[in-house]
mmCIF file of C-alpha atoms in Angstrom:
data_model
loop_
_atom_site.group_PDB
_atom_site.id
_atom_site.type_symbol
_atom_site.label_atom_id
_atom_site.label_comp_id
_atom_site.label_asym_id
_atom_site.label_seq_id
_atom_site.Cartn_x
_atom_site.Cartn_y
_atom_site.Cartn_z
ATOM 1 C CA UNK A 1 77.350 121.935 96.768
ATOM 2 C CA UNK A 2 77.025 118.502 94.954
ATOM 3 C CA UNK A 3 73.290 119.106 94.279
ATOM 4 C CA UNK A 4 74.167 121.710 92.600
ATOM 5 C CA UNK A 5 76.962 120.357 90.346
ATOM 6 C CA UNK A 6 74.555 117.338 90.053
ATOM 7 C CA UNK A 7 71.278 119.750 88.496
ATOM 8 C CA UNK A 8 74.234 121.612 86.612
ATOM 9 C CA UNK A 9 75.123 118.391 85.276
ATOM 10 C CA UNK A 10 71.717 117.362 83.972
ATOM 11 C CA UNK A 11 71.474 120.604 82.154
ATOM 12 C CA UNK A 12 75.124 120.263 80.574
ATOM 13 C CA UNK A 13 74.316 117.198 79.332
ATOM 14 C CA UNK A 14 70.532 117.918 77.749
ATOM 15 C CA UNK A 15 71.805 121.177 76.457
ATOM 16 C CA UNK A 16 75.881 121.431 75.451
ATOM 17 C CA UNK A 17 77.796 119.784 72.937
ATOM 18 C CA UNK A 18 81.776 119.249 72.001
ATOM 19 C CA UNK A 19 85.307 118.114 71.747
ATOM 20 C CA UNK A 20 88.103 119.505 73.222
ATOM 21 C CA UNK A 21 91.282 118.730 71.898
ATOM 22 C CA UNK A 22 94.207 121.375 73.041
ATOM 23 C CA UNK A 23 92.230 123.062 75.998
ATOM 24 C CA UNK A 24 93.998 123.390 79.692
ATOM 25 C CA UNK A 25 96.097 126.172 80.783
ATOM 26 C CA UNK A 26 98.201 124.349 83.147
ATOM 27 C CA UNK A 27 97.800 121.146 81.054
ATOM 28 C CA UNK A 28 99.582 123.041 78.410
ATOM 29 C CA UNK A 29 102.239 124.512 79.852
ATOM 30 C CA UNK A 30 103.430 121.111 81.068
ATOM 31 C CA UNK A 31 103.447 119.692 77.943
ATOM 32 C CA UNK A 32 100.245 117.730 78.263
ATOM 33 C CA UNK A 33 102.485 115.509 80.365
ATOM 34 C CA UNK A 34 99.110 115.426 83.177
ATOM 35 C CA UNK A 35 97.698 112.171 83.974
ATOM 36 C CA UNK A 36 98.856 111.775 86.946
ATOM 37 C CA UNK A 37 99.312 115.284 87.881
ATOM 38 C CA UNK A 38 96.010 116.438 88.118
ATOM 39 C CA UNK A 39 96.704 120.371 89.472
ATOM 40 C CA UNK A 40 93.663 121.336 88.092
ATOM 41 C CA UNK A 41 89.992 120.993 86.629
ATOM 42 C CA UNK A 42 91.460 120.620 82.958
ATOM 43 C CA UNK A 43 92.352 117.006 84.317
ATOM 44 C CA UNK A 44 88.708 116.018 83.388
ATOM 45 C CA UNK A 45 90.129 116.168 79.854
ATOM 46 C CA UNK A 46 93.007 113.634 80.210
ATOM 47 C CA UNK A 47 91.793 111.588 83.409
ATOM 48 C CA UNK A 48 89.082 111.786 84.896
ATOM 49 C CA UNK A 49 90.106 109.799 87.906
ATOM 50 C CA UNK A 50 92.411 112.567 88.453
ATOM 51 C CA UNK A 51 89.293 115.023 90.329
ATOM 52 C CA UNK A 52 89.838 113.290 93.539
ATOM 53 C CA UNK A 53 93.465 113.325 93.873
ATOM 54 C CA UNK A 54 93.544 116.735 95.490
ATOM 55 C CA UNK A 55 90.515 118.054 97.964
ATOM 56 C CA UNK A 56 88.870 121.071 97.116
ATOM 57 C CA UNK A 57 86.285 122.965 95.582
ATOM 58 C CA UNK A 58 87.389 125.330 92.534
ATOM 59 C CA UNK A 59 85.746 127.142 89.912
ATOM 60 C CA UNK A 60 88.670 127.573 86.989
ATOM 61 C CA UNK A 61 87.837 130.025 84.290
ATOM 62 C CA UNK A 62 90.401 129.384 80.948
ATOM 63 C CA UNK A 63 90.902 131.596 77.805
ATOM 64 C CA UNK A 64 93.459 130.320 75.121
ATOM 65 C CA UNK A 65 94.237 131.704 71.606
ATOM 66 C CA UNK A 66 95.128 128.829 69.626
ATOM 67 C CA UNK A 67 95.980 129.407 65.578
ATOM 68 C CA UNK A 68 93.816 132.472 65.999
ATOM 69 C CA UNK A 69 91.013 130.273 67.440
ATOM 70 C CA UNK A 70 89.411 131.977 70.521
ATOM 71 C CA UNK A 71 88.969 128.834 73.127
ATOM 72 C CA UNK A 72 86.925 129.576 77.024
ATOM 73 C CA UNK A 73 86.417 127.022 78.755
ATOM 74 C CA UNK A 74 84.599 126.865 82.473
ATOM 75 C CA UNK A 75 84.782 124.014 84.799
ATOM 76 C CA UNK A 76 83.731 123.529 88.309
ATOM 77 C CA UNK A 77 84.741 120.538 90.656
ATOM 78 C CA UNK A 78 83.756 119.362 94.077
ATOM 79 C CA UNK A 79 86.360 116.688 95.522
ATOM 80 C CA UNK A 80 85.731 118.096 99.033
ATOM 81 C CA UNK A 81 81.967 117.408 100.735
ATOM 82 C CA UNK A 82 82.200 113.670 100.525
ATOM 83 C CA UNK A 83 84.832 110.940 99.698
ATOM 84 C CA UNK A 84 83.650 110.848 96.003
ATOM 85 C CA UNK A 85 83.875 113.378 93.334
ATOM 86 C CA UNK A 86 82.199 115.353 90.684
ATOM 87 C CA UNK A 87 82.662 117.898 87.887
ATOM 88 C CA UNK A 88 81.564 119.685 85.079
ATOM 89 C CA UNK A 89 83.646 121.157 82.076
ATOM 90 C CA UNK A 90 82.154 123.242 79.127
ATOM 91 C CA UNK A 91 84.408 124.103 76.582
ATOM 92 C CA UNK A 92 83.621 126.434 73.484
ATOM 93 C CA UNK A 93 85.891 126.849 70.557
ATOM 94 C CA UNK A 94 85.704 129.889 67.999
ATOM 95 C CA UNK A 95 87.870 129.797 65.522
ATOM 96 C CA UNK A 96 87.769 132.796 62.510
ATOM 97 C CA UNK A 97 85.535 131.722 59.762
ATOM 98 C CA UNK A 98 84.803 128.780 60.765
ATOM 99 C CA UNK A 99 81.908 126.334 62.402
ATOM 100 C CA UNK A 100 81.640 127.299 66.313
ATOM 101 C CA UNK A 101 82.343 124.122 68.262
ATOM 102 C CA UNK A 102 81.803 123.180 71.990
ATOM 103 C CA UNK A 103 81.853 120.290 74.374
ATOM 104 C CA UNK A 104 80.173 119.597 77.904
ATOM 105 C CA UNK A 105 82.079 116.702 79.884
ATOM 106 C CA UNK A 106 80.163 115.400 83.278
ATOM 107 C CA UNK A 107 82.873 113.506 85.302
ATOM 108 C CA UNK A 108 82.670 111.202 88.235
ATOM 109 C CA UNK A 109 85.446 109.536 90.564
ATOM 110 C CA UNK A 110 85.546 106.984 93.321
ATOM 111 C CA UNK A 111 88.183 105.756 95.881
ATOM 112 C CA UNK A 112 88.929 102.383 95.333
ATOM 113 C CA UNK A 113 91.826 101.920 98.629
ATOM 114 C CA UNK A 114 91.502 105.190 100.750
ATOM 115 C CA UNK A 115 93.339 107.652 99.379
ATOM 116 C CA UNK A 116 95.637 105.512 96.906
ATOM 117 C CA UNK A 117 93.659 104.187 94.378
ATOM 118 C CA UNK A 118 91.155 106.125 92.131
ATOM 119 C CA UNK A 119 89.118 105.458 89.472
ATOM 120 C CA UNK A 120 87.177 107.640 87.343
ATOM 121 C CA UNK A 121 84.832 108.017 84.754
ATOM 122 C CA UNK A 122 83.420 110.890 82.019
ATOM 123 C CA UNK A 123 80.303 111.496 80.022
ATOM 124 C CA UNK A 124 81.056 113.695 76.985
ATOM 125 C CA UNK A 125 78.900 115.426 74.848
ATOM 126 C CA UNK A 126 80.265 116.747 71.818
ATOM 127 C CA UNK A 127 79.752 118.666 68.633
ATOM 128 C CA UNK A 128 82.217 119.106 66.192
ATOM 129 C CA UNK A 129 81.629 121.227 63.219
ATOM 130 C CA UNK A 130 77.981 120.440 63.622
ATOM 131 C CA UNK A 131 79.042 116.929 64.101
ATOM 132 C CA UNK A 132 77.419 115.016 67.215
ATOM 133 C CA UNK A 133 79.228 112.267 69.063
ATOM 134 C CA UNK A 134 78.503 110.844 72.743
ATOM 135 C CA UNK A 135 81.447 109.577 74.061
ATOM 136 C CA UNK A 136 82.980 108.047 77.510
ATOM 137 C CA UNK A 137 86.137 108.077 79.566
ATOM 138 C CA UNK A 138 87.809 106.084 81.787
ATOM 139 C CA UNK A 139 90.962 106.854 84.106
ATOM 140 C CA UNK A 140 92.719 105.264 87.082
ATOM 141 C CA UNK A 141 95.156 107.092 89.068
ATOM 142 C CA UNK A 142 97.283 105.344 91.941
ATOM 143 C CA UNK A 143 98.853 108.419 94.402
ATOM 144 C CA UNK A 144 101.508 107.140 97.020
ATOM 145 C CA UNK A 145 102.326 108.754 99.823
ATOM 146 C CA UNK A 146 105.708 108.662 98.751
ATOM 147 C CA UNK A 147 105.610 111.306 95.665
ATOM 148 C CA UNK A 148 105.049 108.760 92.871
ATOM 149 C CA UNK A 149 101.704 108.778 90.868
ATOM 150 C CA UNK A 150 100.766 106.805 88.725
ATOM 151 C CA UNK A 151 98.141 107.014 85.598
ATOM 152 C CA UNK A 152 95.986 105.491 82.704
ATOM 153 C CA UNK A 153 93.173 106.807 80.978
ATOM 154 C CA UNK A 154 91.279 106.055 77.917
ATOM 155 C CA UNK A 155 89.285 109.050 76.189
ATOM 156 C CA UNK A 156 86.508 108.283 73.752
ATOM 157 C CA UNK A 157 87.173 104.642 73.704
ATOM 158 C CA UNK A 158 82.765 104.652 74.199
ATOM 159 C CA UNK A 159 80.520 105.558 71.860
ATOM 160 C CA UNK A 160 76.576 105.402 72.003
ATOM 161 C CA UNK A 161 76.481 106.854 67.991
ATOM 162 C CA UNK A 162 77.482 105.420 65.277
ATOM 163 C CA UNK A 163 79.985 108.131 64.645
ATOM 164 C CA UNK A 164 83.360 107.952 66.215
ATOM 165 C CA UNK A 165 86.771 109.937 67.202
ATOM 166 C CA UNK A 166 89.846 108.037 67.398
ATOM 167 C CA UNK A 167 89.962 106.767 70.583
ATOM 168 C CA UNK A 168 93.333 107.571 72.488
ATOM 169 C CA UNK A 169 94.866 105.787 75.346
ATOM 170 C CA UNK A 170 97.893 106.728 77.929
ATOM 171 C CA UNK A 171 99.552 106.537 80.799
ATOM 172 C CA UNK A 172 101.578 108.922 83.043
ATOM 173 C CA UNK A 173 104.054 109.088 85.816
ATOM 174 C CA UNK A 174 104.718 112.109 87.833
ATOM 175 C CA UNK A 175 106.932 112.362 90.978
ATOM 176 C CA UNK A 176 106.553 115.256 93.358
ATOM 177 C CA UNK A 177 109.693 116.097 95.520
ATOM 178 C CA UNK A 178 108.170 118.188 97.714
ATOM 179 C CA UNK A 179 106.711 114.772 99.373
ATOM 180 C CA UNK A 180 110.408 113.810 100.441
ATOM 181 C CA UNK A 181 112.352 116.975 100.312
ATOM 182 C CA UNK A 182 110.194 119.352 101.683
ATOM 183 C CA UNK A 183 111.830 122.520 101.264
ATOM 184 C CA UNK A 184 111.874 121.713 97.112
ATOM 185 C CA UNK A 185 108.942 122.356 95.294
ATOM 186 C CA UNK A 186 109.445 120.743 92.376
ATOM 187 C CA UNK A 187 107.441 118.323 89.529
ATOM 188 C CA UNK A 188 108.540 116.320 87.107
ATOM 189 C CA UNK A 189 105.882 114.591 84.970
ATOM 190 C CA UNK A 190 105.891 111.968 81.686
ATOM 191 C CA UNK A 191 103.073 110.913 79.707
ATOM 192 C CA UNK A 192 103.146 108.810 76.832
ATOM 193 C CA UNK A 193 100.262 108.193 74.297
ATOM 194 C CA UNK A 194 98.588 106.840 71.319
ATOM 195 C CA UNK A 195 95.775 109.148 69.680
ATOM 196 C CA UNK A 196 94.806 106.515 67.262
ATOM 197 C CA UNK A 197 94.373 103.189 69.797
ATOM 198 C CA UNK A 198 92.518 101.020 67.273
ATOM 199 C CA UNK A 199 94.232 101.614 64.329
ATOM 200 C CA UNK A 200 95.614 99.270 62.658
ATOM 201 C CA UNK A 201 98.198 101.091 61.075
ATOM 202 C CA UNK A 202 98.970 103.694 62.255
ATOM 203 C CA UNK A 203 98.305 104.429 66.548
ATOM 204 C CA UNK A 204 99.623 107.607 66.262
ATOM 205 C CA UNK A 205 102.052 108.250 68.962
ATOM 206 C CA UNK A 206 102.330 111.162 71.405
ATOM 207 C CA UNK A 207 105.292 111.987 74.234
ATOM 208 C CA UNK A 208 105.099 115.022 76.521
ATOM 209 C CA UNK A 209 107.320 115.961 79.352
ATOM 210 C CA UNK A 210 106.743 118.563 81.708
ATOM 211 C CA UNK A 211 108.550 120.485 85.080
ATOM 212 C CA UNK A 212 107.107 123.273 87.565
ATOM 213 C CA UNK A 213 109.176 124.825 90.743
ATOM 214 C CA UNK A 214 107.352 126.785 92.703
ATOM 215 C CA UNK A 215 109.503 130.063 93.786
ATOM 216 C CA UNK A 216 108.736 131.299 97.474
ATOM 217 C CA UNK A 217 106.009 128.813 97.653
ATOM 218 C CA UNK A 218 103.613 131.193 95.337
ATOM 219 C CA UNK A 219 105.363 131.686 91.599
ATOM 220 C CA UNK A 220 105.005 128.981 89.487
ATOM 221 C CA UNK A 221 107.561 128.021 86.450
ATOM 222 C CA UNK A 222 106.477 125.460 84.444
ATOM 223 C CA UNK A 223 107.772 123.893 80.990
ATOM 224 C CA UNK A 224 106.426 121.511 78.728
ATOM 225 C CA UNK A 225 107.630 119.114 75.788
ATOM 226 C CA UNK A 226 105.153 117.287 73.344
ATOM 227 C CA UNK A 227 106.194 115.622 70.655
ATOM 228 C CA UNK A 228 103.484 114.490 68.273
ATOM 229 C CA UNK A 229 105.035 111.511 66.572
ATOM 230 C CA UNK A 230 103.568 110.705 63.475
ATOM 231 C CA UNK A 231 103.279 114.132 62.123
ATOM 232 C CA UNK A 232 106.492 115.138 63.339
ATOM 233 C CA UNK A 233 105.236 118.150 65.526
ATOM 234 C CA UNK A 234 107.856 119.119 68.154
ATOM 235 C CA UNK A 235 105.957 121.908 70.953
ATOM 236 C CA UNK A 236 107.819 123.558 73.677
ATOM 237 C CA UNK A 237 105.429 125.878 76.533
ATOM 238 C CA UNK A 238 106.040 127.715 79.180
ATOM 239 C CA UNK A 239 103.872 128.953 81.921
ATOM 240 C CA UNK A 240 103.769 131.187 85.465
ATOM 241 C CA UNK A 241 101.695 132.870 87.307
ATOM 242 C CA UNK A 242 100.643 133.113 90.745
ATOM 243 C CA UNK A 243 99.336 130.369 93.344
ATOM 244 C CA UNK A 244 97.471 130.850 96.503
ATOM 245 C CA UNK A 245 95.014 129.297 99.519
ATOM 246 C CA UNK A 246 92.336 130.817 97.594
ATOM 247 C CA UNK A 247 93.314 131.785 93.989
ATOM 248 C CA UNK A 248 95.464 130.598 91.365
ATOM 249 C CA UNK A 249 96.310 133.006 88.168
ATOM 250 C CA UNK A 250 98.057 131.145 85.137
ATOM 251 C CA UNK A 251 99.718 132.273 81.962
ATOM 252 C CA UNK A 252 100.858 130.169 78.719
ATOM 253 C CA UNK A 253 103.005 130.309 75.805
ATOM 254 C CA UNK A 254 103.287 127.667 73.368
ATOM 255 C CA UNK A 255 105.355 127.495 70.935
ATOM 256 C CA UNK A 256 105.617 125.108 67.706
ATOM 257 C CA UNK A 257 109.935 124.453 66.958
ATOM 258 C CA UNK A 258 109.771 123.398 63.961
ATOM 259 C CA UNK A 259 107.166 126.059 62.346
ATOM 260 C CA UNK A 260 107.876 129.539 63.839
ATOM 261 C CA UNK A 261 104.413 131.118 63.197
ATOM 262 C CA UNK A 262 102.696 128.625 64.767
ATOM 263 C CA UNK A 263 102.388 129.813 68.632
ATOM 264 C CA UNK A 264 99.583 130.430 71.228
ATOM 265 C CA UNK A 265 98.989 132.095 74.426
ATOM 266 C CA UNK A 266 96.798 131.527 76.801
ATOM 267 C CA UNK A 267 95.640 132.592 80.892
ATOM 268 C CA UNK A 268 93.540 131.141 83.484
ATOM 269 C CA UNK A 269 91.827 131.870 87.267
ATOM 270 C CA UNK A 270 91.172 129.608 89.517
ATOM 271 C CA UNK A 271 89.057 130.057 93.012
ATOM 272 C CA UNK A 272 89.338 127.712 95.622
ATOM 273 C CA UNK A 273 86.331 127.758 98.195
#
């Protein structure tokens, strides 16, 4: 299985472009508030460390209707055959009457202590509007066995083109209840942000909350909070669906508070080998 995320790789990165910027089902519906959470592949967009906090092998398949902008978004990661990890994420954005976009991330992680500390690392191709940038990542993720995790990341803080994103940096801080009381299934996750790190004015501050119970162990409620600081955007999301040993089905609604019309929806599947 890794030589073939490792040849899909190569071709992702000779052949893909993009930048991904409000992709991730379950990211979404939890507020963005996923550092440290890492439930699924859509972590490769906030931290890439996060691909080795859980075990597995999944294939997630994403569609999400943003502003009337058709987003897919297919992403395949291997945590599973051997102590490190590796994905893939390929993202492409269609918005109406507009320049297609898309984005190809190739993402790596590492144990650093056992099963506690991880660091990882992401090699982004992207193309914006027919704009080309080649960007890195970097993310640490510390997972007791006691509940707490812990996160930081850095996304396009890297650049091997002259042209630049704004680099945005984070942290996160989820607690999982479920690790102490274990008949409560329940997640409570904070991330804060800056999606301008460099600036020297302005660093553009982001806060997102988010919560998910799981009912009878296989129904999923999740909601999110992100507020976007220095434009004054306030989002609440909510999300459900249905979780498995060998398929996950997800469903989001996003909504903007303070401008009524703005809203999206989204759904994913995910299959767990």
């Amino acid at each position: 299985m890794k030589n073939i995320l490792i040849i899909l790789s190569i071709f992702f990165n000779m052949n893909i472009s993009a930048y991904i910027s409000q992709s991730g089902i379950r990211a979404q519906s939890l507020g963005k508030a996923y550092r440290s959470l890492a439930l699924s592949n859509d972590i490769i967009l906030y931290n890439p460390a996060g691909i080795l906090k859980h075990k597995k092998i999944s294939l997630d398949l994403d569609y999400h209707n943003i502003n009337s902008s058709n987003n897919m978004m297919i992403s395949i990661v291997d945590s599973k055959s051997t102590d490190w990890a590796i994905g893939i994420l390929y993202d492409l954005q269609l918005p109406q009457n507009k320049l297609v976009s898309h984005s190809a991330y190739i993402t790596s992680a590492i144990p650093l202590i056992n099963d506690i500390l991880f660091f990882g690392t992401s090699l982004n191709y992207l193309n914006l509007k027919n704009n080309n940038f080649t960007s890195m990542d970097f993310g640490l993720l510390l997972d007791t066995n006691t509940g707490l995790s812990l996160a930081a990341s850095s996304n396009h803080s890297f650049y091997f083109t002259s042209r630049h994103l704004p680099a945005n940096m984070g942290i996160g801080i989820s607690y999982d209840f479920h690790k102490i009381l274990h008949i409560t299934q329940i997640l409570i996750a904070i991330d804060w942000q800056m999606n301008d790190a460099f600036s020297e004015n302005d660093l553009k501050h982001e806060l997102n909350f988010g919560v998910e119970y799981i009912f009878l162990e296989s129904f999923p409620l999740r909601v999110g909070y992100n507020h976007v600081n220095y434009n004054n955007e306030k989002f609440i999301s909510f999300g459900t669906g249905f979780v498995a040993s060998t398929i996950d089905f997800d469903l989001l609604y996003r909504q903007n508070i303070l401008l009524g019309k703005e809203r999206d929806f989204g759904f994913s599947l995910k299959l767990k080998f």
